[in-house]
């Protein structure tokens, strides 16, 4: 009885705050989405055009008649374009999933986001969600060390391994001053291993590129001299190994989703968000998840050593500090050079 009363009171409070709780099935939401049109538009952070092809394919197969119009671009560029839409009162994007966590509280305060709780919202860890449902993490992302096992038959587990003499001229990294998550990764390492480590890394003559996935993609190629990278993503492959560093913290964070309050296809957006938090999507592959009710064989991100999945948001919110750190690296590396990672065909 007490739980029923508590649930009723919680529902009344949420209604007063303008929060919508979802109690329909995916199939029921699908039918509602079909009535408003045949498309839902998603802007997803990333640095390769094809990075969300798996999501697009799975969504469209699961929900016939609905096209997932997904555009992948660097989150910092999506942010500016979304702000333009909001300023011009011309919102044509339904859903956003971005790395730029610091902008979600601002957009909420501006009234730009829909207070909406998908069916599995209660199972999302409280650390990853706005209590009123304006935004919530949907996937845990993280970066490790990577190396090509054909070109190097040893282990490169730690950040300090980047200073091995045999890796001189064979390392590839993303410009930290071009991507906040990479910047945060380097900030954590330098705070632990000191500026001397970074100076020694520069002496290794690494190659610096744009795009967090570019180093990993390059490592998987057989026609490059690159052997290893640290604090980056990219494609996996039979000749590529990865390891989580132990000598300094590595980066993890909840990639965060929200529905625009003025979304032209709100039912389609709700369908997408319920799907990406569903058992079907969250538990399709074993790995970190934002949900607290994962099967026993799923690793718990809060139990991982040497990473703190909740620290990226407060770090991102301190924009003066972020800019100071960015320019510290820029004075040493110069401005980020090279074509957009969206156009590098990797």
Short mmCIF file of C-alpha atoms in Angstrom, two decimals:
data_model
loop_
_atom_site.label_atom_id
_atom_site.label_comp_id
_atom_site.label_asym_id
_atom_site.label_seq_id
_atom_site.Cartn_x
_atom_site.Cartn_y
_atom_site.Cartn_z
CA UNK A 1 0.00 0.00 0.00
CA UNK A 2 2.79 2.41 0.93
CA UNK A 3 4.53 1.82 -2.41
CA UNK A 4 1.29 2.51 -4.29
CA UNK A 5 0.77 5.75 -2.39
CA UNK A 6 4.40 6.76 -3.02
CA UNK A 7 4.05 6.05 -6.72
CA UNK A 8 0.85 8.10 -6.90
CA UNK A 9 2.47 11.01 -5.11
CA UNK A 10 5.52 10.77 -7.37
CA UNK A 11 3.29 10.80 -10.44
CA UNK A 12 1.39 13.85 -9.18
CA UNK A 13 4.66 15.67 -8.48
CA UNK A 14 5.99 14.83 -11.92
CA UNK A 15 2.77 16.06 -13.53
CA UNK A 16 3.11 19.35 -11.67
CA UNK A 17 6.65 19.66 -13.02
CA UNK A 18 5.48 18.91 -16.55
CA UNK A 19 7.23 15.56 -16.74
CA UNK A 20 5.67 12.84 -18.88
CA UNK A 21 6.04 9.19 -17.82
CA UNK A 22 5.86 6.58 -20.57
CA UNK A 23 3.70 3.52 -19.96
CA UNK A 24 3.11 2.38 -23.54
CA UNK A 25 4.88 -0.53 -25.19
CA UNK A 26 7.33 0.01 -28.03
CA UNK A 27 4.78 -1.28 -30.50
CA UNK A 28 2.15 1.15 -29.21
CA UNK A 29 4.53 4.08 -29.53
CA UNK A 30 5.44 2.85 -33.02
CA UNK A 31 1.82 3.13 -34.11
CA UNK A 32 1.60 6.65 -32.69
CA UNK A 33 4.80 7.62 -34.49
CA UNK A 34 3.47 6.35 -37.81
CA UNK A 35 0.49 8.68 -37.51
CA UNK A 36 2.68 11.79 -37.28
CA UNK A 37 4.96 10.94 -40.22
CA UNK A 38 7.58 8.50 -41.45
CA UNK A 39 10.78 10.02 -40.07
CA UNK A 40 12.55 10.95 -36.86
CA UNK A 41 15.58 13.23 -37.04
CA UNK A 42 18.54 12.57 -34.75
CA UNK A 43 21.74 14.56 -34.36
CA UNK A 44 24.41 12.29 -32.87
CA UNK A 45 27.89 13.30 -31.78
CA UNK A 46 30.79 11.56 -33.46
CA UNK A 47 33.54 11.94 -36.01
CA UNK A 48 32.73 9.37 -38.70
CA UNK A 49 29.61 9.59 -40.86
CA UNK A 50 28.94 5.87 -40.53
CA UNK A 51 29.31 5.60 -36.75
CA UNK A 52 25.56 5.26 -36.13
CA UNK A 53 24.76 2.97 -39.05
CA UNK A 54 24.19 0.08 -36.63
CA UNK A 55 21.59 2.08 -34.70
CA UNK A 56 19.90 3.27 -37.89
CA UNK A 57 19.68 -0.25 -39.33
CA UNK A 58 18.40 -1.82 -36.12
CA UNK A 59 15.82 0.92 -35.53
CA UNK A 60 14.42 0.85 -39.06
CA UNK A 61 14.20 -2.95 -39.08
CA UNK A 62 12.48 -2.97 -35.72
CA UNK A 63 10.00 -0.23 -36.63
CA UNK A 64 8.94 -0.53 -40.30
CA UNK A 65 7.73 2.66 -41.91
CA UNK A 66 9.92 4.96 -39.79
CA UNK A 67 13.18 6.33 -41.17
CA UNK A 68 15.88 7.32 -38.68
CA UNK A 69 17.39 10.42 -40.28
CA UNK A 70 20.66 10.49 -38.34
CA UNK A 71 23.42 13.03 -38.85
CA UNK A 72 26.78 12.41 -37.19
CA UNK A 73 29.06 15.37 -36.57
CA UNK A 74 31.33 16.67 -33.83
CA UNK A 75 29.12 17.49 -30.85
CA UNK A 76 30.56 20.99 -30.56
CA UNK A 77 29.30 21.77 -34.08
CA UNK A 78 25.88 20.22 -33.47
CA UNK A 79 25.60 22.45 -30.40
CA UNK A 80 26.06 25.68 -32.31
CA UNK A 81 23.60 24.69 -35.02
CA UNK A 82 21.03 23.68 -32.43
CA UNK A 83 21.44 27.02 -30.66
CA UNK A 84 20.70 28.70 -33.99
CA UNK A 85 17.51 26.67 -34.34
CA UNK A 86 16.43 27.62 -30.83
CA UNK A 87 17.22 31.31 -31.35
CA UNK A 88 15.28 31.38 -34.61
CA UNK A 89 12.41 29.34 -33.15
CA UNK A 90 12.83 26.90 -36.03
CA UNK A 91 13.51 23.52 -34.42
CA UNK A 92 13.65 20.76 -37.01
CA UNK A 93 15.67 18.23 -35.02
CA UNK A 94 13.73 15.77 -32.87
CA UNK A 95 16.48 14.18 -30.77
CA UNK A 96 20.07 14.89 -29.77
CA UNK A 97 22.71 12.50 -28.41
CA UNK A 98 25.91 14.40 -27.67
CA UNK A 99 29.24 14.37 -25.86
CA UNK A 100 28.95 18.02 -24.82
CA UNK A 101 27.36 17.27 -21.45
CA UNK A 102 27.71 20.82 -20.15
CA UNK A 103 25.08 22.16 -22.57
CA UNK A 104 22.24 19.94 -21.38
CA UNK A 105 21.62 21.81 -18.09
CA UNK A 106 21.67 25.10 -20.02
CA UNK A 107 19.20 23.87 -22.61
CA UNK A 108 16.98 22.60 -19.82
CA UNK A 109 17.08 25.98 -18.08
CA UNK A 110 16.19 27.64 -21.39
CA UNK A 111 13.13 25.40 -21.70
CA UNK A 112 14.42 23.77 -24.88
CA UNK A 113 14.16 20.14 -23.76
CA UNK A 114 11.16 17.91 -23.22
CA UNK A 115 10.71 16.58 -19.69
CA UNK A 116 10.01 12.96 -20.60
CA UNK A 117 10.81 9.66 -18.91
CA UNK A 118 11.00 6.58 -21.16
CA UNK A 119 9.83 3.24 -19.78
CA UNK A 120 13.26 2.26 -18.45
CA UNK A 121 14.10 5.70 -17.06
CA UNK A 122 13.84 4.38 -13.49
CA UNK A 123 16.53 1.80 -14.31
CA UNK A 124 19.03 4.41 -15.50
CA UNK A 125 21.60 5.18 -12.80
CA UNK A 126 20.67 8.39 -11.00
CA UNK A 127 24.13 9.82 -11.73
CA UNK A 128 23.38 9.78 -15.45
CA UNK A 129 19.99 11.50 -15.58
CA UNK A 130 18.15 14.70 -14.91
CA UNK A 131 15.52 13.92 -12.25
CA UNK A 132 12.77 15.52 -14.34
CA UNK A 133 13.69 13.55 -17.45
CA UNK A 134 15.04 16.44 -19.55
CA UNK A 135 18.14 14.38 -20.44
CA UNK A 136 19.75 11.05 -19.56
CA UNK A 137 22.72 8.92 -20.48
CA UNK A 138 22.05 6.09 -22.89
CA UNK A 139 25.52 4.59 -23.43
CA UNK A 140 28.82 4.51 -21.56
CA UNK A 141 31.76 5.52 -23.73
CA UNK A 142 35.40 5.18 -22.79
CA UNK A 143 38.85 5.12 -24.30
CA UNK A 144 41.78 2.83 -23.74
CA UNK A 145 45.26 2.23 -25.09
CA UNK A 146 45.43 0.55 -28.50
CA UNK A 147 48.17 -1.03 -30.56
CA UNK A 148 48.68 -3.06 -33.72
CA UNK A 149 49.75 -6.57 -32.72
CA UNK A 150 51.42 -7.26 -36.06
CA UNK A 151 53.67 -4.23 -35.73
CA UNK A 152 54.28 -4.66 -31.99
CA UNK A 153 54.17 -8.03 -30.24
CA UNK A 154 54.48 -6.70 -26.69
CA UNK A 155 51.95 -5.10 -24.37
CA UNK A 156 51.24 -1.37 -24.26
CA UNK A 157 48.90 -1.19 -21.32
CA UNK A 158 49.88 2.10 -19.68
CA UNK A 159 50.29 5.73 -20.65
CA UNK A 160 53.93 5.57 -19.59
CA UNK A 161 54.48 2.93 -22.27
CA UNK A 162 54.11 5.67 -24.88
CA UNK A 163 57.63 6.76 -23.94
CA UNK A 164 59.25 3.47 -24.96
CA UNK A 165 62.15 4.22 -27.35
CA UNK A 166 60.89 1.76 -29.97
CA UNK A 167 57.69 3.80 -30.36
CA UNK A 168 59.43 6.97 -31.47
CA UNK A 169 57.81 8.26 -34.71
CA UNK A 170 55.17 5.50 -34.48
CA UNK A 171 52.50 7.02 -32.23
CA UNK A 172 49.30 8.71 -33.37
CA UNK A 173 46.99 10.87 -31.24
CA UNK A 174 43.98 13.14 -31.55
CA UNK A 175 44.67 16.83 -30.96
CA UNK A 176 43.50 17.42 -27.37
CA UNK A 177 42.72 21.04 -28.23
CA UNK A 178 40.19 19.88 -30.87
CA UNK A 179 38.01 17.59 -28.73
CA UNK A 180 36.97 18.16 -25.11
CA UNK A 181 36.88 14.47 -24.19
CA UNK A 182 40.42 13.99 -25.53
CA UNK A 183 41.44 17.17 -23.72
CA UNK A 184 40.02 15.74 -20.51
CA UNK A 185 41.87 12.47 -21.11
CA UNK A 186 45.20 14.25 -21.44
CA UNK A 187 44.42 16.48 -18.48
CA UNK A 188 43.93 13.41 -16.28
CA UNK A 189 47.19 11.84 -17.44
CA UNK A 190 49.29 14.99 -17.07
CA UNK A 191 47.91 15.61 -13.58
CA UNK A 192 48.97 12.09 -12.62
CA UNK A 193 52.23 11.64 -14.56
CA UNK A 194 53.30 15.32 -14.70
CA UNK A 195 54.14 17.78 -17.47
CA UNK A 196 57.48 16.00 -17.85
CA UNK A 197 55.57 13.00 -19.23
CA UNK A 198 53.92 15.19 -21.85
CA UNK A 199 57.22 16.82 -22.78
CA UNK A 200 58.72 13.37 -23.21
CA UNK A 201 55.73 12.37 -25.32
CA UNK A 202 56.32 15.34 -27.61
CA UNK A 203 59.93 14.19 -27.97
CA UNK A 204 58.58 10.89 -29.34
CA UNK A 205 57.46 12.85 -32.42
CA UNK A 206 53.91 11.52 -32.57
CA UNK A 207 51.48 12.32 -35.35
CA UNK A 208 48.52 14.49 -34.33
CA UNK A 209 45.20 14.16 -36.19
CA UNK A 210 41.61 15.34 -35.97
CA UNK A 211 38.86 13.02 -34.78
CA UNK A 212 38.89 10.71 -31.77
CA UNK A 213 38.33 7.66 -33.99
CA UNK A 214 41.08 8.49 -36.50
CA UNK A 215 44.03 7.06 -34.51
CA UNK A 216 42.32 3.73 -33.95
CA UNK A 217 41.25 3.52 -37.57
CA UNK A 218 44.80 4.23 -38.70
CA UNK A 219 46.20 1.55 -36.41
CA UNK A 220 44.01 -1.05 -38.07
CA UNK A 221 45.52 -0.30 -41.49
CA UNK A 222 48.40 -2.41 -42.75
CA UNK A 223 49.91 0.33 -44.93
CA UNK A 224 50.79 2.78 -42.15
CA UNK A 225 53.75 2.93 -39.78
CA UNK A 226 51.62 3.74 -36.74
CA UNK A 227 51.91 1.25 -33.90
CA UNK A 228 49.96 2.63 -30.95
CA UNK A 229 47.62 5.28 -29.62
CA UNK A 230 46.28 6.31 -26.25
CA UNK A 231 43.00 8.01 -25.25
CA UNK A 232 41.22 7.33 -28.53
CA UNK A 233 38.55 5.16 -30.09
CA UNK A 234 38.27 3.83 -33.62
CA UNK A 235 37.61 0.56 -35.34
CA UNK A 236 38.51 -2.85 -33.95
CA UNK A 237 40.24 -5.50 -36.00
CA UNK A 238 42.08 -8.81 -35.93
CA UNK A 239 45.46 -7.07 -35.65
CA UNK A 240 44.47 -4.62 -32.94
CA UNK A 241 44.61 -5.02 -29.19
CA UNK A 242 43.38 -2.73 -26.42
CA UNK A 243 44.03 -2.38 -22.72
CA UNK A 244 42.88 -0.14 -19.90
CA UNK A 245 45.70 1.91 -18.37
CA UNK A 246 46.63 1.50 -14.73
CA UNK A 247 49.20 4.27 -14.20
CA UNK A 248 46.76 7.17 -14.71
CA UNK A 249 42.97 7.49 -14.94
CA UNK A 250 41.26 6.82 -18.25
CA UNK A 251 38.13 8.55 -19.50
CA UNK A 252 34.57 7.25 -19.39
CA UNK A 253 31.32 9.19 -19.62
CA UNK A 254 27.61 8.73 -20.32
CA UNK A 255 26.76 9.79 -23.87
CA UNK A 256 23.60 11.76 -23.19
CA UNK A 257 20.26 12.00 -24.99
CA UNK A 258 17.36 14.47 -24.99
CA UNK A 259 14.24 15.24 -26.97
CA UNK A 260 13.63 18.80 -28.11
CA UNK A 261 10.48 20.28 -26.58
CA UNK A 262 9.47 21.62 -30.01
CA UNK A 263 10.46 18.47 -31.89
CA UNK A 264 8.39 18.17 -35.09
CA UNK A 265 8.09 14.39 -34.55
CA UNK A 266 7.74 13.94 -30.78
CA UNK A 267 6.26 10.44 -31.00
CA UNK A 268 9.08 9.33 -33.28
CA UNK A 269 11.60 10.79 -30.85
CA UNK A 270 9.92 9.01 -27.94
CA UNK A 271 10.03 5.77 -29.91
CA UNK A 272 13.76 6.20 -30.47
CA UNK A 273 14.49 7.01 -26.83
CA UNK A 274 12.42 4.14 -25.49
CA UNK A 275 14.22 1.83 -27.91
CA UNK A 276 17.75 2.87 -26.98
CA UNK A 277 16.95 2.35 -23.28
CA UNK A 278 15.15 -0.95 -23.90
CA UNK A 279 16.40 -4.45 -23.10
CA UNK A 280 16.54 -5.04 -26.87
CA UNK A 281 19.22 -2.38 -27.37
CA UNK A 282 20.94 -2.08 -23.99
CA UNK A 283 21.56 -5.80 -23.58
CA UNK A 284 22.21 -6.77 -27.20
CA UNK A 285 25.96 -6.81 -26.53
CA UNK A 286 27.73 -7.37 -23.21
CA UNK A 287 29.44 -4.25 -21.92
CA UNK A 288 29.00 -1.17 -19.80
CA UNK A 289 25.44 0.10 -19.63
CA UNK A 290 23.72 3.09 -18.07
CA UNK A 291 21.12 0.77 -16.55
CA UNK A 292 21.39 -0.60 -13.02
CA UNK A 293 19.42 -3.79 -13.76
CA UNK A 294 21.80 -5.33 -16.27
CA UNK A 295 22.34 -9.11 -16.38
CA UNK A 296 25.01 -10.46 -14.05
CA UNK A 297 27.59 -10.92 -16.82
CA UNK A 298 27.61 -7.19 -17.63
CA UNK A 299 30.50 -5.21 -16.11
CA UNK A 300 29.52 -2.46 -13.67
CA UNK A 301 31.03 0.86 -14.68
CA UNK A 302 30.98 2.04 -11.06
CA UNK A 303 33.23 -0.86 -10.09
CA UNK A 304 35.84 -0.21 -12.80
CA UNK A 305 39.24 0.71 -11.42
CA UNK A 306 41.04 3.83 -12.51
CA UNK A 307 38.10 5.67 -14.02
CA UNK A 308 35.31 7.86 -12.68
CA UNK A 309 32.37 7.94 -15.06
CA UNK A 310 30.71 10.88 -13.28
CA UNK A 311 33.63 13.34 -13.35
CA UNK A 312 33.39 14.41 -16.99
CA UNK A 313 30.25 16.52 -16.48
CA UNK A 314 31.61 18.78 -13.70
CA UNK A 315 34.86 19.11 -15.63
CA UNK A 316 32.93 20.17 -18.74
CA UNK A 317 30.80 22.63 -16.78
CA UNK A 318 33.89 24.60 -15.71
CA UNK A 319 34.35 26.28 -19.08
CA UNK A 320 37.04 28.80 -17.97
CA UNK A 321 39.18 25.88 -16.80
CA UNK A 322 38.51 23.91 -20.01
CA UNK A 323 39.60 26.89 -22.13
CA UNK A 324 42.77 27.42 -20.06
CA UNK A 325 43.73 23.77 -20.52
CA UNK A 326 42.86 23.85 -24.23
CA UNK A 327 45.16 26.78 -24.90
CA UNK A 328 47.93 25.23 -22.78
CA UNK A 329 48.00 22.38 -25.30
CA UNK A 330 47.52 24.65 -28.28
CA UNK A 331 50.63 26.65 -27.39
CA UNK A 332 52.60 23.39 -27.53
CA UNK A 333 50.95 21.67 -30.48
CA UNK A 334 49.56 24.55 -32.53
CA UNK A 335 46.02 24.70 -33.84
CA UNK A 336 44.46 21.45 -34.99
CA UNK A 337 45.45 20.74 -38.58
CA UNK A 338 43.92 18.45 -41.20
CA UNK A 339 40.61 17.83 -42.89
CA UNK A 340 37.47 17.10 -40.94
CA UNK A 341 37.39 13.51 -39.68
CA UNK A 342 34.00 13.26 -41.38
CA UNK A 343 35.74 13.66 -44.74
CA UNK A 344 38.87 11.52 -44.27
CA UNK A 345 37.28 8.32 -45.70
CA UNK A 346 38.57 6.18 -42.83
#
